[in-house]
């Protein structure tokens, strides 16, 4: 019996399958080739980035403002190839975060000056967050228990201080400083201790009782509530921080209080 028009010979199927497979292999080879080229290109640019970073670390601050823009412009090229940057994250993030931690300990005495040191460093770190993703970057953030109060103090200073230059085309670092500090807090609130036990302000508060919400927690909730009303990355990152904080076993009362505040606030807006 003659084959119908709908019938396709096995040989033809194999030929088409081979063609598809060959096309996929060519695409894979093209992708691999492009990645190898980008990797070689990044290795060449890494020498400049490393030199600029070494200068920042040795001085404990950004001395030449243009170095931040240079690092940022190089890293931005790899928005779609973050895996090329990831092997270098520790050597970039760890020393920069140690500067932030060190300077944050001086905030009480000269907050404006210290913030101007911290902001450009945060621009570099936040650029890495956009390239590699926050999960890859925060692995190299310091996470000692004592850092919790420092990070809250830093966020408080960032929250209450404005440079008044938000209309400039270039970033002033305010948004980046807030985002980096919120991300820092998102790992610090996971400390395996009752947060009230690391809040030194409680020792001076005779009215604080068992079951009360630690002042540190109240501050974090207040900042996050404000940032949830903003647009952009601060909203997303503050939501991440809240999810980490309010799901702690010792945060039941804080979670209830926060939900009530949101409900009351939402109800008032409809009156």
C-alpha atoms as an extended CHARMM CRD file, in Angstrom:
* protein
*
       271  EXT
         1         1  UNK       CA              0.0000000000        0.0000000000        0.0000000000  PROA      1               0.0000000000
         2         2  UNK       CA              1.3240000000        3.4780000000       -0.9300000000  PROA      2               0.0000000000
         3         3  UNK       CA              2.2280000000        5.7480000000        1.9650000000  PROA      3               0.0000000000
         4         4  UNK       CA             -0.2120000000        8.5920000000        2.6320000000  PROA      4               0.0000000000
         5         5  UNK       CA              0.8830000000       12.2370000000        2.6150000000  PROA      5               0.0000000000
         6         6  UNK       CA              0.5200000000       12.3340000000        6.4220000000  PROA      6               0.0000000000
         7         7  UNK       CA              3.0330000000        9.5490000000        6.9110000000  PROA      7               0.0000000000
         8         8  UNK       CA              6.6370000000       10.6240000000        7.6200000000  PROA      8               0.0000000000
         9         9  UNK       CA              9.5050000000        8.2420000000        7.1800000000  PROA      9               0.0000000000
        10        10  UNK       CA             11.7090000000        7.4600000000       10.2120000000  PROA      10              0.0000000000
        11        11  UNK       CA             14.6850000000        8.6880000000        8.2400000000  PROA      11              0.0000000000
        12        12  UNK       CA             13.1210000000       12.1070000000        7.8290000000  PROA      12              0.0000000000
        13        13  UNK       CA             12.3250000000       12.2950000000       11.5520000000  PROA      13              0.0000000000
        14        14  UNK       CA             15.9120000000       11.4110000000       12.4110000000  PROA      14              0.0000000000
        15        15  UNK       CA             17.1920000000       14.0330000000        9.9640000000  PROA      15              0.0000000000
        16        16  UNK       CA             15.0050000000       16.7610000000       11.4870000000  PROA      16              0.0000000000
        17        17  UNK       CA             15.9560000000       15.6960000000       15.0260000000  PROA      17              0.0000000000
        18        18  UNK       CA             19.6250000000       15.8070000000       14.0980000000  PROA      18              0.0000000000
        19        19  UNK       CA             19.1630000000       19.2710000000       12.6100000000  PROA      19              0.0000000000
        20        20  UNK       CA             17.4910000000       20.5640000000       15.7880000000  PROA      20              0.0000000000
        21        21  UNK       CA             20.2010000000       18.9880000000       17.9400000000  PROA      21              0.0000000000
        22        22  UNK       CA             22.9160000000       20.5060000000       15.7590000000  PROA      22              0.0000000000
        23        23  UNK       CA             21.2620000000       23.9270000000       15.9800000000  PROA      23              0.0000000000
        24        24  UNK       CA             21.0680000000       23.6790000000       19.7840000000  PROA      24              0.0000000000
        25        25  UNK       CA             24.7200000000       22.6400000000       19.9780000000  PROA      25              0.0000000000
        26        26  UNK       CA             25.7020000000       25.5960000000       17.7940000000  PROA      26              0.0000000000
        27        27  UNK       CA             23.7500000000       27.9390000000       20.0830000000  PROA      27              0.0000000000
        28        28  UNK       CA             25.4570000000       26.4190000000       23.1440000000  PROA      28              0.0000000000
        29        29  UNK       CA             28.8580000000       26.7910000000       21.5020000000  PROA      29              0.0000000000
        30        30  UNK       CA             28.0540000000       30.3970000000       20.6160000000  PROA      30              0.0000000000
        31        31  UNK       CA             26.9510000000       31.0980000000       24.2230000000  PROA      31              0.0000000000
        32        32  UNK       CA             30.0620000000       29.4200000000       25.6440000000  PROA      32              0.0000000000
        33        33  UNK       CA             32.2720000000       31.3340000000       23.2380000000  PROA      33              0.0000000000
        34        34  UNK       CA             30.6360000000       34.6450000000       24.2110000000  PROA      34              0.0000000000
        35        35  UNK       CA             31.0380000000       33.8370000000       27.9160000000  PROA      35              0.0000000000
        36        36  UNK       CA             34.7190000000       32.9910000000       27.4400000000  PROA      36              0.0000000000
        37        37  UNK       CA             35.2740000000       36.2960000000       25.6650000000  PROA      37              0.0000000000
        38        38  UNK       CA             33.5010000000       38.1940000000       28.4500000000  PROA      38              0.0000000000
        39        39  UNK       CA             35.5040000000       36.3090000000       31.0570000000  PROA      39              0.0000000000
        40        40  UNK       CA             38.7960000000       37.2680000000       29.4230000000  PROA      40              0.0000000000
        41        41  UNK       CA             37.5880000000       40.8470000000       29.1180000000  PROA      41              0.0000000000
        42        42  UNK       CA             36.5680000000       40.9430000000       32.7830000000  PROA      42              0.0000000000
        43        43  UNK       CA             39.9470000000       39.5640000000       33.8640000000  PROA      43              0.0000000000
        44        44  UNK       CA             41.5890000000       42.4850000000       32.0920000000  PROA      44              0.0000000000
        45        45  UNK       CA             39.2550000000       44.9990000000       33.7560000000  PROA      45              0.0000000000
        46        46  UNK       CA             39.6290000000       43.3020000000       37.1410000000  PROA      46              0.0000000000
        47        47  UNK       CA             43.1750000000       44.6580000000       37.4160000000  PROA      47              0.0000000000
        48        48  UNK       CA             41.8020000000       48.2090000000       37.3550000000  PROA      48              0.0000000000
        49        49  UNK       CA             38.9720000000       47.3560000000       39.7760000000  PROA      49              0.0000000000
        50        50  UNK       CA             41.4240000000       45.6840000000       42.1620000000  PROA      50              0.0000000000
        51        51  UNK       CA             43.7130000000       48.7050000000       42.0670000000  PROA      51              0.0000000000
        52        52  UNK       CA             40.8350000000       51.0900000000       42.8410000000  PROA      52              0.0000000000
        53        53  UNK       CA             39.5610000000       48.8450000000       45.6430000000  PROA      53              0.0000000000
        54        54  UNK       CA             43.0240000000       48.5410000000       47.1890000000  PROA      54              0.0000000000
        55        55  UNK       CA             43.2250000000       52.3290000000       47.2890000000  PROA      55              0.0000000000
        56        56  UNK       CA             39.8320000000       52.5580000000       49.0240000000  PROA      56              0.0000000000
        57        57  UNK       CA             40.7040000000       49.8750000000       51.5770000000  PROA      57              0.0000000000
        58        58  UNK       CA             44.1560000000       51.2840000000       52.3600000000  PROA      58              0.0000000000
        59        59  UNK       CA             42.6680000000       54.7420000000       52.9830000000  PROA      59              0.0000000000
        60        60  UNK       CA             39.5620000000       53.4600000000       54.7490000000  PROA      60              0.0000000000
        61        61  UNK       CA             37.4270000000       55.6120000000       52.4770000000  PROA      61              0.0000000000
        62        62  UNK       CA             36.9000000000       56.7100000000       48.8720000000  PROA      62              0.0000000000
        63        63  UNK       CA             39.5300000000       59.3880000000       48.2610000000  PROA      63              0.0000000000
        64        64  UNK       CA             38.8770000000       59.8770000000       44.5440000000  PROA      64              0.0000000000
        65        65  UNK       CA             35.0850000000       60.0330000000       43.8770000000  PROA      65              0.0000000000
        66        66  UNK       CA             35.5120000000       59.0750000000       40.2150000000  PROA      66              0.0000000000
        67        67  UNK       CA             36.8220000000       55.6530000000       41.2910000000  PROA      67              0.0000000000
        68        68  UNK       CA             33.3010000000       54.7080000000       42.4000000000  PROA      68              0.0000000000
        69        69  UNK       CA             31.8750000000       55.5550000000       38.9790000000  PROA      69              0.0000000000
        70        70  UNK       CA             34.6740000000       53.5950000000       37.2820000000  PROA      70              0.0000000000
        71        71  UNK       CA             33.9910000000       50.4720000000       39.3430000000  PROA      71              0.0000000000
        72        72  UNK       CA             30.2430000000       50.8780000000       38.8590000000  PROA      72              0.0000000000
        73        73  UNK       CA             30.5090000000       51.2610000000       35.0750000000  PROA      73              0.0000000000
        74        74  UNK       CA             32.6990000000       48.1530000000       34.8020000000  PROA      74              0.0000000000
        75        75  UNK       CA             30.3970000000       46.0120000000       36.9370000000  PROA      75              0.0000000000
        76        76  UNK       CA             27.2750000000       47.2250000000       35.1440000000  PROA      76              0.0000000000
        77        77  UNK       CA             28.5580000000       45.6470000000       31.9260000000  PROA      77              0.0000000000
        78        78  UNK       CA             28.0330000000       42.2160000000       33.4860000000  PROA      78              0.0000000000
        79        79  UNK       CA             24.3780000000       42.5970000000       34.5130000000  PROA      79              0.0000000000
        80        80  UNK       CA             23.5530000000       39.5170000000       32.4230000000  PROA      80              0.0000000000
        81        81  UNK       CA             26.7310000000       37.6320000000       33.3560000000  PROA      81              0.0000000000
        82        82  UNK       CA             26.8520000000       37.9190000000       37.1330000000  PROA      82              0.0000000000
        83        83  UNK       CA             28.4700000000       34.4950000000       37.4270000000  PROA      83              0.0000000000
        84        84  UNK       CA             31.6860000000       36.0150000000       36.0630000000  PROA      84              0.0000000000
        85        85  UNK       CA             31.8270000000       38.4570000000       38.9790000000  PROA      85              0.0000000000
        86        86  UNK       CA             30.7970000000       36.0430000000       41.7520000000  PROA      86              0.0000000000
        87        87  UNK       CA             34.2620000000       34.4800000000       42.2730000000  PROA      87              0.0000000000
        88        88  UNK       CA             35.5370000000       37.9580000000       43.1770000000  PROA      88              0.0000000000
        89        89  UNK       CA             32.7330000000       38.9630000000       45.5340000000  PROA      89              0.0000000000
        90        90  UNK       CA             34.4570000000       38.0290000000       48.7770000000  PROA      90              0.0000000000
        91        91  UNK       CA             37.5710000000       40.0230000000       47.9230000000  PROA      91              0.0000000000
        92        92  UNK       CA             35.3910000000       43.0470000000       47.1300000000  PROA      92              0.0000000000
        93        93  UNK       CA             32.5660000000       42.8890000000       49.6600000000  PROA      93              0.0000000000
        94        94  UNK       CA             34.3310000000       41.7320000000       52.8320000000  PROA      94              0.0000000000
        95        95  UNK       CA             36.8920000000       44.5700000000       53.1110000000  PROA      95              0.0000000000
        96        96  UNK       CA             34.3390000000       47.2100000000       52.1080000000  PROA      96              0.0000000000
        97        97  UNK       CA             31.8290000000       46.0030000000       54.7050000000  PROA      97              0.0000000000
        98        98  UNK       CA             34.5590000000       46.0220000000       57.3550000000  PROA      98              0.0000000000
        99        99  UNK       CA             35.0870000000       49.7120000000       56.5910000000  PROA      99              0.0000000000
       100       100  UNK       CA             31.3480000000       50.3340000000       56.9640000000  PROA      100             0.0000000000
       101       101  UNK       CA             31.2470000000       48.4490000000       60.2530000000  PROA      101             0.0000000000
       102       102  UNK       CA             34.2850000000       50.3330000000       61.5620000000  PROA      102             0.0000000000
       103       103  UNK       CA             32.9250000000       53.7370000000       60.5590000000  PROA      103             0.0000000000
       104       104  UNK       CA             29.4450000000       52.9370000000       61.9120000000  PROA      104             0.0000000000
       105       105  UNK       CA             30.9810000000       52.6310000000       65.3730000000  PROA      105             0.0000000000
       106       106  UNK       CA             31.9300000000       56.3240000000       65.1150000000  PROA      106             0.0000000000
       107       107  UNK       CA             28.4860000000       57.5880000000       64.0690000000  PROA      107             0.0000000000
       108       108  UNK       CA             27.5370000000       59.0090000000       67.4590000000  PROA      108             0.0000000000
       109       109  UNK       CA             30.4110000000       61.4790000000       67.4640000000  PROA      109             0.0000000000
       110       110  UNK       CA             30.3890000000       62.7480000000       63.8510000000  PROA      110             0.0000000000
       111       111  UNK       CA             27.4990000000       61.2460000000       61.9290000000  PROA      111             0.0000000000
       112       112  UNK       CA             27.4360000000       63.5680000000       58.8940000000  PROA      112             0.0000000000
       113       113  UNK       CA             31.1300000000       63.0720000000       58.1480000000  PROA      113             0.0000000000
       114       114  UNK       CA             30.8980000000       59.3110000000       58.6330000000  PROA      114             0.0000000000
       115       115  UNK       CA             27.8600000000       58.9930000000       56.3630000000  PROA      115             0.0000000000
       116       116  UNK       CA             29.7420000000       60.7520000000       53.5790000000  PROA      116             0.0000000000
       117       117  UNK       CA             32.4140000000       58.0560000000       53.9050000000  PROA      117             0.0000000000
       118       118  UNK       CA             29.9100000000       55.1940000000       53.9780000000  PROA      118             0.0000000000
       119       119  UNK       CA             27.6420000000       56.2740000000       51.1000000000  PROA      119             0.0000000000
       120       120  UNK       CA             30.0690000000       55.8750000000       48.1640000000  PROA      120             0.0000000000
       121       121  UNK       CA             31.1840000000       52.4960000000       49.5030000000  PROA      121             0.0000000000
       122       122  UNK       CA             27.5320000000       51.4240000000       49.5960000000  PROA      122             0.0000000000
       123       123  UNK       CA             27.1620000000       52.4500000000       45.9480000000  PROA      123             0.0000000000
       124       124  UNK       CA             29.8210000000       49.8780000000       45.0380000000  PROA      124             0.0000000000
       125       125  UNK       CA             28.2610000000       47.1470000000       47.1720000000  PROA      125             0.0000000000
       126       126  UNK       CA             24.7380000000       47.8100000000       45.9010000000  PROA      126             0.0000000000
       127       127  UNK       CA             26.0060000000       47.6900000000       42.3050000000  PROA      127             0.0000000000
       128       128  UNK       CA             27.2100000000       44.1560000000       43.0430000000  PROA      128             0.0000000000
       129       129  UNK       CA             23.7540000000       43.3370000000       44.4230000000  PROA      129             0.0000000000
       130       130  UNK       CA             22.1760000000       44.3670000000       41.1140000000  PROA      130             0.0000000000
       131       131  UNK       CA             24.7170000000       42.3250000000       39.1390000000  PROA      131             0.0000000000
       132       132  UNK       CA             24.9910000000       39.1360000000       41.2230000000  PROA      132             0.0000000000
       133       133  UNK       CA             21.8270000000       39.1830000000       43.3610000000  PROA      133             0.0000000000
       134       134  UNK       CA             21.5610000000       39.9540000000       47.0600000000  PROA      134             0.0000000000
       135       135  UNK       CA             21.9020000000       36.3190000000       48.1900000000  PROA      135             0.0000000000
       136       136  UNK       CA             25.3690000000       36.0400000000       46.6870000000  PROA      136             0.0000000000
       137       137  UNK       CA             26.5180000000       39.3490000000       48.1680000000  PROA      137             0.0000000000
       138       138  UNK       CA             25.2330000000       39.1610000000       51.7650000000  PROA      138             0.0000000000
       139       139  UNK       CA             27.1650000000       35.9360000000       52.3400000000  PROA      139             0.0000000000
       140       140  UNK       CA             30.1850000000       38.1750000000       52.8320000000  PROA      140             0.0000000000
       141       141  UNK       CA             28.5670000000       40.6830000000       55.2140000000  PROA      141             0.0000000000
       142       142  UNK       CA             29.8380000000       40.6840000000       58.8280000000  PROA      142             0.0000000000
       143       143  UNK       CA             27.3240000000       39.0310000000       61.1470000000  PROA      143             0.0000000000
       144       144  UNK       CA             28.5150000000       39.2740000000       64.7170000000  PROA      144             0.0000000000
       145       145  UNK       CA             25.7860000000       39.7280000000       67.3280000000  PROA      145             0.0000000000
       146       146  UNK       CA             27.2010000000       43.1250000000       68.3070000000  PROA      146             0.0000000000
       147       147  UNK       CA             26.7180000000       44.3270000000       64.7140000000  PROA      147             0.0000000000
       148       148  UNK       CA             22.9350000000       44.4340000000       65.1660000000  PROA      148             0.0000000000
       149       149  UNK       CA             22.9470000000       47.6580000000       67.1770000000  PROA      149             0.0000000000
       150       150  UNK       CA             25.5320000000       49.1890000000       64.8290000000  PROA      150             0.0000000000
       151       151  UNK       CA             23.4120000000       48.4320000000       61.7640000000  PROA      151             0.0000000000
       152       152  UNK       CA             20.2570000000       49.8480000000       63.3780000000  PROA      152             0.0000000000
       153       153  UNK       CA             22.1740000000       53.0020000000       64.3330000000  PROA      153             0.0000000000
       154       154  UNK       CA             23.4650000000       53.3220000000       60.7700000000  PROA      154             0.0000000000
       155       155  UNK       CA             19.9760000000       52.9160000000       59.3280000000  PROA      155             0.0000000000
       156       156  UNK       CA             18.6640000000       55.4790000000       61.8110000000  PROA      156             0.0000000000
       157       157  UNK       CA             21.2780000000       58.0280000000       60.7050000000  PROA      157             0.0000000000
       158       158  UNK       CA             20.5940000000       57.3010000000       57.0210000000  PROA      158             0.0000000000
       159       159  UNK       CA             16.8640000000       57.6160000000       57.6630000000  PROA      159             0.0000000000
       160       160  UNK       CA             17.0840000000       61.0190000000       59.3360000000  PROA      160             0.0000000000
       161       161  UNK       CA             19.8350000000       62.5920000000       57.2240000000  PROA      161             0.0000000000
       162       162  UNK       CA             19.3930000000       63.9830000000       53.7400000000  PROA      162             0.0000000000
       163       163  UNK       CA             22.0420000000       65.5710000000       51.5700000000  PROA      163             0.0000000000
       164       164  UNK       CA             19.4750000000       67.7090000000       49.7780000000  PROA      164             0.0000000000
       165       165  UNK       CA             21.0050000000       66.7620000000       46.4230000000  PROA      165             0.0000000000
       166       166  UNK       CA             18.5330000000       64.1370000000       45.2350000000  PROA      166             0.0000000000
       167       167  UNK       CA             17.9980000000       66.0070000000       41.9290000000  PROA      167             0.0000000000
       168       168  UNK       CA             21.5420000000       65.3420000000       40.7840000000  PROA      168             0.0000000000
       169       169  UNK       CA             21.8950000000       62.9130000000       37.9310000000  PROA      169             0.0000000000
       170       170  UNK       CA             24.5450000000       60.8820000000       39.7520000000  PROA      170             0.0000000000
       171       171  UNK       CA             23.5980000000       58.9640000000       42.8750000000  PROA      171             0.0000000000
       172       172  UNK       CA             24.3720000000       60.5590000000       46.2230000000  PROA      172             0.0000000000
       173       173  UNK       CA             24.5170000000       57.1210000000       47.8200000000  PROA      173             0.0000000000
       174       174  UNK       CA             21.5670000000       57.6870000000       50.1760000000  PROA      174             0.0000000000
       175       175  UNK       CA             19.3560000000       55.0260000000       48.6290000000  PROA      175             0.0000000000
       176       176  UNK       CA             22.2440000000       52.5820000000       48.3120000000  PROA      176             0.0000000000
       177       177  UNK       CA             23.2750000000       53.1170000000       51.9480000000  PROA      177             0.0000000000
       178       178  UNK       CA             19.7340000000       52.3550000000       53.1100000000  PROA      178             0.0000000000
       179       179  UNK       CA             19.4630000000       49.2680000000       50.8860000000  PROA      179             0.0000000000
       180       180  UNK       CA             22.8320000000       47.8670000000       51.9710000000  PROA      180             0.0000000000
       181       181  UNK       CA             22.0140000000       48.4620000000       55.6410000000  PROA      181             0.0000000000
       182       182  UNK       CA             18.5940000000       46.8300000000       55.2740000000  PROA      182             0.0000000000
       183       183  UNK       CA             20.2690000000       43.8110000000       53.6710000000  PROA      183             0.0000000000
       184       184  UNK       CA             22.8210000000       43.7400000000       56.4750000000  PROA      184             0.0000000000
       185       185  UNK       CA             20.0040000000       43.7360000000       59.0200000000  PROA      185             0.0000000000
       186       186  UNK       CA             18.2300000000       40.9310000000       57.1520000000  PROA      186             0.0000000000
       187       187  UNK       CA             21.0180000000       38.5530000000       58.2190000000  PROA      187             0.0000000000
       188       188  UNK       CA             21.6960000000       40.1230000000       61.6150000000  PROA      188             0.0000000000
       189       189  UNK       CA             18.0960000000       39.6430000000       62.8050000000  PROA      189             0.0000000000
       190       190  UNK       CA             18.6480000000       35.8970000000       62.4370000000  PROA      190             0.0000000000
       191       191  UNK       CA             20.9460000000       35.8350000000       65.4870000000  PROA      191             0.0000000000
       192       192  UNK       CA             20.1400000000       32.7260000000       67.5810000000  PROA      192             0.0000000000
       193       193  UNK       CA             19.4110000000       34.7910000000       70.6880000000  PROA      193             0.0000000000
       194       194  UNK       CA             16.4790000000       36.7890000000       71.9720000000  PROA      194             0.0000000000
       195       195  UNK       CA             17.0130000000       40.2080000000       70.3880000000  PROA      195             0.0000000000
       196       196  UNK       CA             16.2150000000       41.8870000000       73.7050000000  PROA      196             0.0000000000
       197       197  UNK       CA             19.3180000000       40.1850000000       75.1280000000  PROA      197             0.0000000000
       198       198  UNK       CA             21.5700000000       42.1090000000       72.7160000000  PROA      198             0.0000000000
       199       199  UNK       CA             19.7570000000       45.4590000000       73.0380000000  PROA      199             0.0000000000
       200       200  UNK       CA             21.9510000000       47.4620000000       75.4260000000  PROA      200             0.0000000000
       201       201  UNK       CA             19.3770000000       50.2540000000       75.7470000000  PROA      201             0.0000000000
       202       202  UNK       CA             17.1590000000       47.9250000000       77.8000000000  PROA      202             0.0000000000
       203       203  UNK       CA             19.6510000000       47.9530000000       80.6780000000  PROA      203             0.0000000000
       204       204  UNK       CA             18.9660000000       51.6770000000       81.1180000000  PROA      204             0.0000000000
       205       205  UNK       CA             15.1800000000       51.3460000000       80.7880000000  PROA      205             0.0000000000
       206       206  UNK       CA             13.6380000000       50.4410000000       84.1470000000  PROA      206             0.0000000000
       207       207  UNK       CA             10.1540000000       50.3310000000       82.6240000000  PROA      207             0.0000000000
       208       208  UNK       CA             11.0500000000       47.4960000000       80.2260000000  PROA      208             0.0000000000
       209       209  UNK       CA              9.3400000000       44.2910000000       81.2850000000  PROA      209             0.0000000000
       210       210  UNK       CA              9.2250000000       40.6470000000       80.3090000000  PROA      210             0.0000000000
       211       211  UNK       CA              7.3480000000       40.2390000000       77.0390000000  PROA      211             0.0000000000
       212       212  UNK       CA              7.9000000000       43.8510000000       75.9440000000  PROA      212             0.0000000000
       213       213  UNK       CA              9.1830000000       44.4580000000       72.4350000000  PROA      213             0.0000000000
       214       214  UNK       CA             12.8540000000       45.4220000000       72.3460000000  PROA      214             0.0000000000
       215       215  UNK       CA             13.5270000000       49.0450000000       71.2860000000  PROA      215             0.0000000000
       216       216  UNK       CA             15.7790000000       47.7680000000       68.4850000000  PROA      216             0.0000000000
       217       217  UNK       CA             12.8680000000       45.8180000000       67.0420000000  PROA      217             0.0000000000
       218       218  UNK       CA             10.5320000000       48.8120000000       67.2990000000  PROA      218             0.0000000000
       219       219  UNK       CA             13.0370000000       50.9470000000       65.3990000000  PROA      219             0.0000000000
       220       220  UNK       CA             13.3990000000       48.3680000000       62.6390000000  PROA      220             0.0000000000
       221       221  UNK       CA              9.6150000000       48.0490000000       62.3280000000  PROA      221             0.0000000000
       222       222  UNK       CA              9.2710000000       51.8260000000       62.1010000000  PROA      222             0.0000000000
       223       223  UNK       CA             11.8690000000       52.1770000000       59.3670000000  PROA      223             0.0000000000
       224       224  UNK       CA             10.4470000000       49.2790000000       57.3640000000  PROA      224             0.0000000000
       225       225  UNK       CA              6.9270000000       50.6910000000       57.6160000000  PROA      225             0.0000000000
       226       226  UNK       CA              8.1620000000       53.9170000000       56.0110000000  PROA      226             0.0000000000
       227       227  UNK       CA             10.1530000000       52.1390000000       53.2970000000  PROA      227             0.0000000000
       228       228  UNK       CA              7.2450000000       49.8810000000       52.3690000000  PROA      228             0.0000000000
       229       229  UNK       CA              5.4630000000       53.0500000000       51.2750000000  PROA      229             0.0000000000
       230       230  UNK       CA              8.3180000000       54.0170000000       48.9570000000  PROA      230             0.0000000000
       231       231  UNK       CA              8.9290000000       52.7520000000       45.4580000000  PROA      231             0.0000000000
       232       232  UNK       CA             11.8950000000       50.8380000000       44.1650000000  PROA      232             0.0000000000
       233       233  UNK       CA             14.3740000000       48.5420000000       45.8820000000  PROA      233             0.0000000000
       234       234  UNK       CA             13.8990000000       49.8790000000       49.4200000000  PROA      234             0.0000000000
       235       235  UNK       CA             10.3480000000       48.5210000000       49.4220000000  PROA      235             0.0000000000
       236       236  UNK       CA             11.4660000000       45.0540000000       48.3310000000  PROA      236             0.0000000000
       237       237  UNK       CA             14.4090000000       44.8760000000       50.7050000000  PROA      237             0.0000000000
       238       238  UNK       CA             12.4600000000       46.1830000000       53.7030000000  PROA      238             0.0000000000
       239       239  UNK       CA              9.8660000000       43.4910000000       52.9530000000  PROA      239             0.0000000000
       240       240  UNK       CA             12.6570000000       40.9180000000       52.9740000000  PROA      240             0.0000000000
       241       241  UNK       CA             13.9090000000       42.2330000000       56.3280000000  PROA      241             0.0000000000
       242       242  UNK       CA             10.4190000000       42.1280000000       57.8380000000  PROA      242             0.0000000000
       243       243  UNK       CA              9.9270000000       38.5430000000       56.6680000000  PROA      243             0.0000000000
       244       244  UNK       CA             13.1390000000       37.5230000000       58.4460000000  PROA      244             0.0000000000
       245       245  UNK       CA             12.4090000000       39.5030000000       61.6000000000  PROA      245             0.0000000000
       246       246  UNK       CA              8.7300000000       38.7810000000       62.1710000000  PROA      246             0.0000000000
       247       247  UNK       CA              9.0160000000       35.0360000000       61.5930000000  PROA      247             0.0000000000
       248       248  UNK       CA             11.4640000000       34.6290000000       64.4780000000  PROA      248             0.0000000000
       249       249  UNK       CA             10.0680000000       32.4380000000       67.2960000000  PROA      249             0.0000000000
       250       250  UNK       CA             10.3640000000       35.3360000000       69.7770000000  PROA      250             0.0000000000
       251       251  UNK       CA              8.5800000000       37.8660000000       67.5520000000  PROA      251             0.0000000000
       252       252  UNK       CA              4.9620000000       36.7860000000       68.0320000000  PROA      252             0.0000000000
       253       253  UNK       CA              4.0000000000       39.9180000000       69.9660000000  PROA      253             0.0000000000
       254       254  UNK       CA              5.8900000000       42.1950000000       67.5840000000  PROA      254             0.0000000000
       255       255  UNK       CA              4.1880000000       40.5660000000       64.5890000000  PROA      255             0.0000000000
       256       256  UNK       CA              0.7380000000       41.0630000000       66.1320000000  PROA      256             0.0000000000
       257       257  UNK       CA              1.5010000000       44.6680000000       66.9460000000  PROA      257             0.0000000000
       258       258  UNK       CA              2.8230000000       45.3630000000       63.4580000000  PROA      258             0.0000000000
       259       259  UNK       CA             -0.2420000000       43.8480000000       61.7960000000  PROA      259             0.0000000000
       260       260  UNK       CA             -2.5290000000       45.9380000000       64.0180000000  PROA      260             0.0000000000
       261       261  UNK       CA             -0.6330000000       49.1050000000       63.1140000000  PROA      261             0.0000000000
       262       262  UNK       CA             -1.0040000000       48.3230000000       59.4050000000  PROA      262             0.0000000000
       263       263  UNK       CA             -4.7290000000       47.5560000000       59.7660000000  PROA      263             0.0000000000
       264       264  UNK       CA             -5.3810000000       50.7360000000       61.7430000000  PROA      264             0.0000000000
       265       265  UNK       CA             -3.3650000000       52.7860000000       59.2510000000  PROA      265             0.0000000000
       266       266  UNK       CA             -5.2340000000       51.2580000000       56.3050000000  PROA      266             0.0000000000
       267       267  UNK       CA             -8.6080000000       51.8290000000       57.9890000000  PROA      267             0.0000000000
       268       268  UNK       CA             -7.7780000000       55.4680000000       58.6810000000  PROA      268             0.0000000000
       269       269  UNK       CA             -6.9340000000       56.0760000000       55.0230000000  PROA      269             0.0000000000
       270       270  UNK       CA            -10.4910000000       55.0980000000       54.0090000000  PROA      270             0.0000000000
       271       271  UNK       CA            -12.2300000000       57.3730000000       56.5120000000  PROA      271             0.0000000000
